Amino acid sequence: MAVRQPEQTSAETTDCDTIAELFAALESPLLAYALRLTGDLSVAEDVFQEAFMRLHTQFDEVREPKRWLYRTVHNLALNHLRDANKIVPLDLSREADEAMGTDNTDPQPLPDEQIVRLEGISLVRLSLEILDSRSRELIQLKFTEELSYKEISARTGLTTGNVGYHLHHALKAIADELAKNGIVK
């Protein structure tokens, strides 16, 4: 990564005796330098602040504070960029899944939904008991074997219209029984 050298500032020509003077002289150029390196203002501000915090702990030992600050900002920014590249963002949005053609949803219903479904099936089976044998046979052919009215007609010898009539009344009787038990309204 090619990095431009920081511009000359008036702080280079003037000697800053305190951290406060150095901060006042270099705040804008150092922040701009950090921003150019990171591309993110909040990260640049963090890098800038960290550099001054480190300078504060070593101020008496640093011979050229301006150069030291620029080098520290540079190194901190590069460290941040390197660390940020190690992190792969995980987009959990449904749009991203659909765009990639993946579906991360669990196809299994929740346990309480399974229980409700099984209870409903049991009650439907119990309500089938109120039907006569011909109606039960028609229900089985239609919903278990998934036959059309025409196929049911061929198997039972009833006309297709008669198959529809018997199925309608059988389903109505089941619905009435389920309504009596409070399952449907």
PDB file of C-alpha atoms in Angstrom:
ATOM      1  CA  MET A   1       0.000   0.000   0.000  1.00  0.00           C
ATOM      2  CA  ALA A   2       1.555   3.256  -1.090  1.00  0.00           C
ATOM      3  CA  VAL A   3       1.201   5.997   1.459  1.00  0.00           C
ATOM      4  CA  ARG A   4       1.775   9.650   0.750  1.00  0.00           C
ATOM      5  CA  GLN A   5       4.053  11.446   3.110  1.00  0.00           C
ATOM      6  CA  PRO A   6       2.328  13.930   5.395  1.00  0.00           C
ATOM      7  CA  GLU A   7       2.435  17.592   4.479  1.00  0.00           C
ATOM      8  CA  GLN A   8       4.814  20.008   6.142  1.00  0.00           C
ATOM      9  CA  THR A   9       3.146  21.865   8.995  1.00  0.00           C
ATOM     10  CA  SER A  10       4.012  24.851  11.041  1.00  0.00           C
ATOM     11  CA  ALA A  11       4.597  22.513  14.014  1.00  0.00           C
ATOM     12  CA  GLU A  12       7.760  21.276  12.303  1.00  0.00           C
ATOM     13  CA  THR A  13       9.252  24.735  12.296  1.00  0.00           C
ATOM     14  CA  THR A  14       8.119  25.510  15.837  1.00  0.00           C
ATOM     15  CA  ASP A  15       9.183  23.545  18.868  1.00  0.00           C
ATOM     16  CA  CYS A  16       6.282  22.313  20.961  1.00  0.00           C
ATOM     17  CA  ASP A  17       7.154  22.013  24.607  1.00  0.00           C
ATOM     18  CA  THR A  18       3.951  20.372  25.827  1.00  0.00           C
ATOM     19  CA  ILE A  19       1.573  17.736  24.586  1.00  0.00           C
ATOM     20  CA  ALA A  20      -1.191  20.353  24.539  1.00  0.00           C
ATOM     21  CA  GLU A  21       0.800  22.545  22.132  1.00  0.00           C
ATOM     22  CA  LEU A  22       1.634  19.530  19.985  1.00  0.00           C
ATOM     23  CA  PHE A  23      -2.022  18.489  19.973  1.00  0.00           C
ATOM     24  CA  ALA A  24      -3.156  21.974  18.913  1.00  0.00           C
ATOM     25  CA  ALA A  25      -0.567  22.133  16.142  1.00  0.00           C
ATOM     26  CA  LEU A  26      -1.037  18.618  14.737  1.00  0.00           C
ATOM     27  CA  GLU A  27      -4.681  17.740  15.376  1.00  0.00           C
ATOM     28  CA  SER A  28      -6.024  18.553  11.911  1.00  0.00           C
ATOM     29  CA  PRO A  29      -3.137  17.232   9.799  1.00  0.00           C
ATOM     30  CA  LEU A  30      -2.769  14.027  11.832  1.00  0.00           C
ATOM     31  CA  LEU A  31      -6.497  13.365  11.759  1.00  0.00           C
ATOM     32  CA  ALA A  32      -6.555  13.962   7.997  1.00  0.00           C
ATOM     33  CA  TYR A  33      -3.591  11.605   7.590  1.00  0.00           C
ATOM     34  CA  ALA A  34      -5.311   8.900   9.645  1.00  0.00           C
ATOM     35  CA  LEU A  35      -8.508   9.386   7.647  1.00  0.00           C
ATOM     36  CA  ARG A  36      -6.626   8.947   4.348  1.00  0.00           C
ATOM     37  CA  LEU A  37      -5.120   5.731   5.645  1.00  0.00           C
ATOM     38  CA  THR A  38      -8.271   4.181   7.146  1.00  0.00           C
ATOM     39  CA  GLY A  39     -11.045   5.669   5.042  1.00  0.00           C
ATOM     40  CA  ASP A  40     -13.320   5.855   8.085  1.00  0.00           C
ATOM     41  CA  LEU A  41     -13.645   8.955  10.272  1.00  0.00           C
ATOM     42  CA  SER A  42     -14.478   7.128  13.498  1.00  0.00           C
ATOM     43  CA  VAL A  43     -11.524   4.763  13.035  1.00  0.00           C
ATOM     44  CA  ALA A  44      -9.269   7.703  12.174  1.00  0.00           C
ATOM     45  CA  GLU A  45     -10.342   9.482  15.359  1.00  0.00           C
ATOM     46  CA  ASP A  46      -9.624   6.339  17.402  1.00  0.00           C
ATOM     47  CA  VAL A  47      -6.191   5.949  15.795  1.00  0.00           C
ATOM     48  CA  PHE A  48      -5.408   9.621  16.392  1.00  0.00           C
ATOM     49  CA  GLN A  49      -6.485   9.418  20.019  1.00  0.00           C
ATOM     50  CA  GLU A  50      -4.512   6.215  20.613  1.00  0.00           C
ATOM     51  CA  ALA A  51      -1.375   7.818  19.164  1.00  0.00           C
ATOM     52  CA  PHE A  52      -1.643  10.767  21.546  1.00  0.00           C
ATOM     53  CA  MET A  53      -2.350   8.479  24.498  1.00  0.00           C
ATOM     54  CA  ARG A  54       0.811   6.540  23.709  1.00  0.00           C
ATOM     55  CA  LEU A  55       2.790   9.755  23.315  1.00  0.00           C
ATOM     56  CA  HIS A  56       1.502  10.933  26.680  1.00  0.00           C
ATOM     57  CA  THR A  57       2.984   7.870  28.408  1.00  0.00           C
ATOM     58  CA  GLN A  58       6.365   8.296  26.669  1.00  0.00           C
ATOM     59  CA  PHE A  59       6.587  12.045  26.094  1.00  0.00           C
ATOM     60  CA  ASP A  60       9.847  12.551  28.013  1.00  0.00           C
ATOM     61  CA  GLU A  61      11.594   9.776  26.050  1.00  0.00           C
ATOM     62  CA  VAL A  62      10.517  10.839  22.530  1.00  0.00           C
ATOM     63  CA  ARG A  63      13.083  13.088  20.817  1.00  0.00           C
ATOM     64  CA  GLU A  64      11.019  14.069  17.766  1.00  0.00           C
ATOM     65  CA  PRO A  65       7.354  13.979  18.818  1.00  0.00           C
ATOM     66  CA  LYS A  66       5.960  15.059  15.442  1.00  0.00           C
ATOM     67  CA  ARG A  67       7.699  12.283  13.516  1.00  0.00           C
ATOM     68  CA  TRP A  68       6.928   9.840  16.276  1.00  0.00           C
ATOM     69  CA  LEU A  69       3.213  10.746  16.089  1.00  0.00           C
ATOM     70  CA  TYR A  70       3.038  10.374  12.312  1.00  0.00           C
ATOM     71  CA  ARG A  71       4.801   7.002  12.466  1.00  0.00           C
ATOM     72  CA  THR A  72       2.522   5.846  15.308  1.00  0.00           C
ATOM     73  CA  VAL A  73      -0.636   6.961  13.465  1.00  0.00           C
ATOM     74  CA  HIS A  74       0.639   5.202  10.356  1.00  0.00           C
ATOM     75  CA  ASN A  75       1.349   1.954  12.219  1.00  0.00           C
ATOM     76  CA  LEU A  76      -1.906   2.011  14.178  1.00  0.00           C
ATOM     77  CA  ALA A  77      -3.904   2.624  10.991  1.00  0.00           C
ATOM     78  CA  LEU A  78      -2.188  -0.249   9.196  1.00  0.00           C
ATOM     79  CA  ASN A  79      -2.719  -2.515  12.201  1.00  0.00           C
ATOM     80  CA  HIS A  80      -6.398  -1.645  12.191  1.00  0.00           C
ATOM     81  CA  LEU A  81      -6.728  -2.324   8.457  1.00  0.00           C
ATOM     82  CA  ARG A  82      -4.933  -5.653   8.780  1.00  0.00           C
ATOM     83  CA  ASP A  83      -7.115  -6.689  11.705  1.00  0.00           C
ATOM     84  CA  ALA A  84     -10.278  -5.514   9.939  1.00  0.00           C
ATOM     85  CA  ASN A  85      -9.442  -7.669   6.914  1.00  0.00           C
ATOM     86  CA  LYS A  86      -9.332 -10.743   9.147  1.00  0.00           C
ATOM     87  CA  ILE A  87     -12.946 -10.187  10.114  1.00  0.00           C
ATOM     88  CA  VAL A  88     -15.439 -11.386   7.542  1.00  0.00           C
ATOM     89  CA  PRO A  89     -18.803  -9.680   8.012  1.00  0.00           C
ATOM     90  CA  LEU A  90     -21.683 -12.105   8.287  1.00  0.00           C
ATOM     91  CA  ASP A  91     -24.808 -10.773   6.668  1.00  0.00           C
ATOM     92  CA  LEU A  92     -27.733 -12.589   8.220  1.00  0.00           C
ATOM     93  CA  SER A  93     -30.400 -10.797   6.266  1.00  0.00           C
ATOM     94  CA  ARG A  94     -32.994 -12.790   4.379  1.00  0.00           C
ATOM     95  CA  GLU A  95     -32.274 -10.768   1.216  1.00  0.00           C
ATOM     96  CA  ALA A  96     -28.672 -11.994   1.178  1.00  0.00           C
ATOM     97  CA  ASP A  97     -29.812 -15.597   1.570  1.00  0.00           C
ATOM     98  CA  GLU A  98     -32.301 -15.215  -1.249  1.00  0.00           C
ATOM     99  CA  ALA A  99     -29.691 -13.556  -3.474  1.00  0.00           C
ATOM    100  CA  MET A 100     -27.318 -16.464  -2.876  1.00  0.00           C
ATOM    101  CA  GLY A 101     -30.111 -18.991  -3.336  1.00  0.00           C
ATOM    102  CA  THR A 102     -29.742 -20.439   0.140  1.00  0.00           C
ATOM    103  CA  ASP A 103     -32.403 -21.003   2.718  1.00  0.00           C
ATOM    104  CA  ASN A 104     -31.176 -21.215   6.289  1.00  0.00           C
ATOM    105  CA  THR A 105     -34.576 -21.699   7.872  1.00  0.00           C
ATOM    106  CA  ASP A 106     -35.233 -24.895   9.748  1.00  0.00           C
ATOM    107  CA  PRO A 107     -37.924 -26.826   7.877  1.00  0.00           C
ATOM    108  CA  GLN A 108     -39.029 -28.597  11.068  1.00  0.00           C
ATOM    109  CA  PRO A 109     -41.895 -26.933  12.897  1.00  0.00           C
ATOM    110  CA  LEU A 110     -41.400 -26.026  16.520  1.00  0.00           C
ATOM    111  CA  PRO A 111     -42.271 -28.749  19.060  1.00  0.00           C
ATOM    112  CA  ASP A 112     -45.456 -27.043  20.203  1.00  0.00           C
ATOM    113  CA  GLU A 113     -46.537 -26.623  16.571  1.00  0.00           C
ATOM    114  CA  GLN A 114     -45.904 -30.347  16.000  1.00  0.00           C
ATOM    115  CA  ILE A 115     -48.045 -31.234  19.013  1.00  0.00           C
ATOM    116  CA  VAL A 116     -50.918 -29.031  17.843  1.00  0.00           C
ATOM    117  CA  ARG A 117     -50.694 -30.533  14.358  1.00  0.00           C
ATOM    118  CA  LEU A 118     -50.678 -34.115  15.699  1.00  0.00           C
ATOM    119  CA  GLU A 119     -53.649 -33.371  17.968  1.00  0.00           C
ATOM    120  CA  GLY A 120     -55.516 -31.934  15.002  1.00  0.00           C
ATOM    121  CA  ILE A 121     -54.776 -35.023  12.918  1.00  0.00           C
ATOM    122  CA  SER A 122     -55.955 -37.266  15.744  1.00  0.00           C
ATOM    123  CA  LEU A 123     -59.207 -35.334  16.076  1.00  0.00           C
ATOM    124  CA  VAL A 124     -59.808 -35.512  12.325  1.00  0.00           C
ATOM    125  CA  ARG A 125     -59.249 -39.270  12.432  1.00  0.00           C
ATOM    126  CA  LEU A 126     -61.701 -39.557  15.320  1.00  0.00           C
ATOM    127  CA  SER A 127     -64.254 -37.498  13.443  1.00  0.00           C
ATOM    128  CA  LEU A 128     -63.906 -39.879  10.482  1.00  0.00           C
ATOM    129  CA  GLU A 129     -65.477 -42.511  12.710  1.00  0.00           C
ATOM    130  CA  ILE A 130     -68.844 -40.760  12.502  1.00  0.00           C
ATOM    131  CA  LEU A 131     -68.899 -41.296   8.716  1.00  0.00           C
ATOM    132  CA  ASP A 132     -70.349 -44.310   6.950  1.00  0.00           C
ATOM    133  CA  SER A 133     -67.939 -46.739   5.290  1.00  0.00           C
ATOM    134  CA  ARG A 134     -68.544 -45.402   1.757  1.00  0.00           C
ATOM    135  CA  SER A 135     -67.759 -41.795   2.841  1.00  0.00           C
ATOM    136  CA  ARG A 136     -64.611 -42.962   4.680  1.00  0.00           C
ATOM    137  CA  GLU A 137     -63.510 -44.832   1.552  1.00  0.00           C
ATOM    138  CA  LEU A 138     -64.046 -41.734  -0.617  1.00  0.00           C
ATOM    139  CA  ILE A 139     -62.096 -39.562   1.861  1.00  0.00           C
ATOM    140  CA  GLN A 140     -59.254 -42.094   1.858  1.00  0.00           C
ATOM    141  CA  LEU A 141     -59.134 -42.271  -1.935  1.00  0.00           C
ATOM    142  CA  LYS A 142     -59.204 -38.491  -2.302  1.00  0.00           C
ATOM    143  CA  PHE A 143     -56.841 -37.410   0.469  1.00  0.00           C
ATOM    144  CA  THR A 144     -54.648 -40.424   1.197  1.00  0.00           C
ATOM    145  CA  GLU A 145     -54.218 -41.789  -2.314  1.00  0.00           C
ATOM    146  CA  GLU A 146     -54.741 -38.329  -3.902  1.00  0.00           C
ATOM    147  CA  LEU A 147     -56.973 -39.590  -6.693  1.00  0.00           C
ATOM    148  CA  SER A 148     -59.061 -37.316  -8.881  1.00  0.00           C
ATOM    149  CA  TYR A 149     -62.870 -37.515  -8.921  1.00  0.00           C
ATOM    150  CA  LYS A 150     -62.651 -39.350 -12.246  1.00  0.00           C
ATOM    151  CA  GLU A 151     -60.239 -41.970 -10.815  1.00  0.00           C
ATOM    152  CA  ILE A 152     -62.400 -42.389  -7.707  1.00  0.00           C
ATOM    153  CA  SER A 153     -65.427 -42.809  -9.961  1.00  0.00           C
ATOM    154  CA  ALA A 154     -63.667 -45.563 -11.907  1.00  0.00           C
ATOM    155  CA  ARG A 155     -62.733 -47.402  -8.694  1.00  0.00           C
ATOM    156  CA  THR A 156     -66.060 -47.114  -6.891  1.00  0.00           C
ATOM    157  CA  GLY A 157     -68.527 -47.254  -9.760  1.00  0.00           C
ATOM    158  CA  LEU A 158     -70.080 -43.908  -8.723  1.00  0.00           C
ATOM    159  CA  THR A 159     -70.469 -41.070 -11.188  1.00  0.00           C
ATOM    160  CA  THR A 160     -68.025 -38.170 -10.838  1.00  0.00           C
ATOM    161  CA  GLY A 161     -70.888 -35.917  -9.766  1.00  0.00           C
ATOM    162  CA  ASN A 162     -71.909 -38.430  -7.097  1.00  0.00           C
ATOM    163  CA  VAL A 163     -68.282 -38.638  -5.869  1.00  0.00           C
ATOM    164  CA  GLY A 164     -68.253 -34.846  -5.470  1.00  0.00           C
ATOM    165  CA  TYR A 165     -71.607 -34.878  -3.686  1.00  0.00           C
ATOM    166  CA  HIS A 166     -70.562 -37.597  -1.196  1.00  0.00           C
ATOM    167  CA  LEU A 167     -67.167 -35.966  -0.551  1.00  0.00           C
ATOM    168  CA  HIS A 168     -68.805 -32.593   0.046  1.00  0.00           C
ATOM    169  CA  HIS A 169     -71.212 -33.993   2.608  1.00  0.00           C
ATOM    170  CA  ALA A 170     -68.491 -36.107   4.266  1.00  0.00           C
ATOM    171  CA  LEU A 171     -66.211 -33.078   4.648  1.00  0.00           C
ATOM    172  CA  LYS A 172     -69.125 -31.014   5.964  1.00  0.00           C
ATOM    173  CA  ALA A 173     -69.856 -33.700   8.577  1.00  0.00           C
ATOM    174  CA  ILE A 174     -66.183 -33.754   9.621  1.00  0.00           C
ATOM    175  CA  ALA A 175     -66.150 -29.953   9.888  1.00  0.00           C
ATOM    176  CA  ASP A 176     -69.295 -30.011  12.023  1.00  0.00           C
ATOM    177  CA  GLU A 177     -67.753 -32.624  14.332  1.00  0.00           C
ATOM    178  CA  LEU A 178     -64.535 -30.595  14.644  1.00  0.00           C
ATOM    179  CA  ALA A 179     -66.573 -27.473  15.383  1.00  0.00           C
ATOM    180  CA  LYS A 180     -68.423 -29.361  18.126  1.00  0.00           C
ATOM    181  CA  ASN A 181     -65.042 -30.226  19.678  1.00  0.00           C
ATOM    182  CA  GLY A 182     -63.912 -26.602  19.433  1.00  0.00           C
ATOM    183  CA  ILE A 183     -61.225 -27.210  16.825  1.00  0.00           C
ATOM    184  CA  VAL A 184     -62.716 -25.072  14.042  1.00  0.00           C
ATOM    185  CA  LYS A 185     -65.369 -22.394  14.065  1.00  0.00           C
TER     186      LYS A 185
END
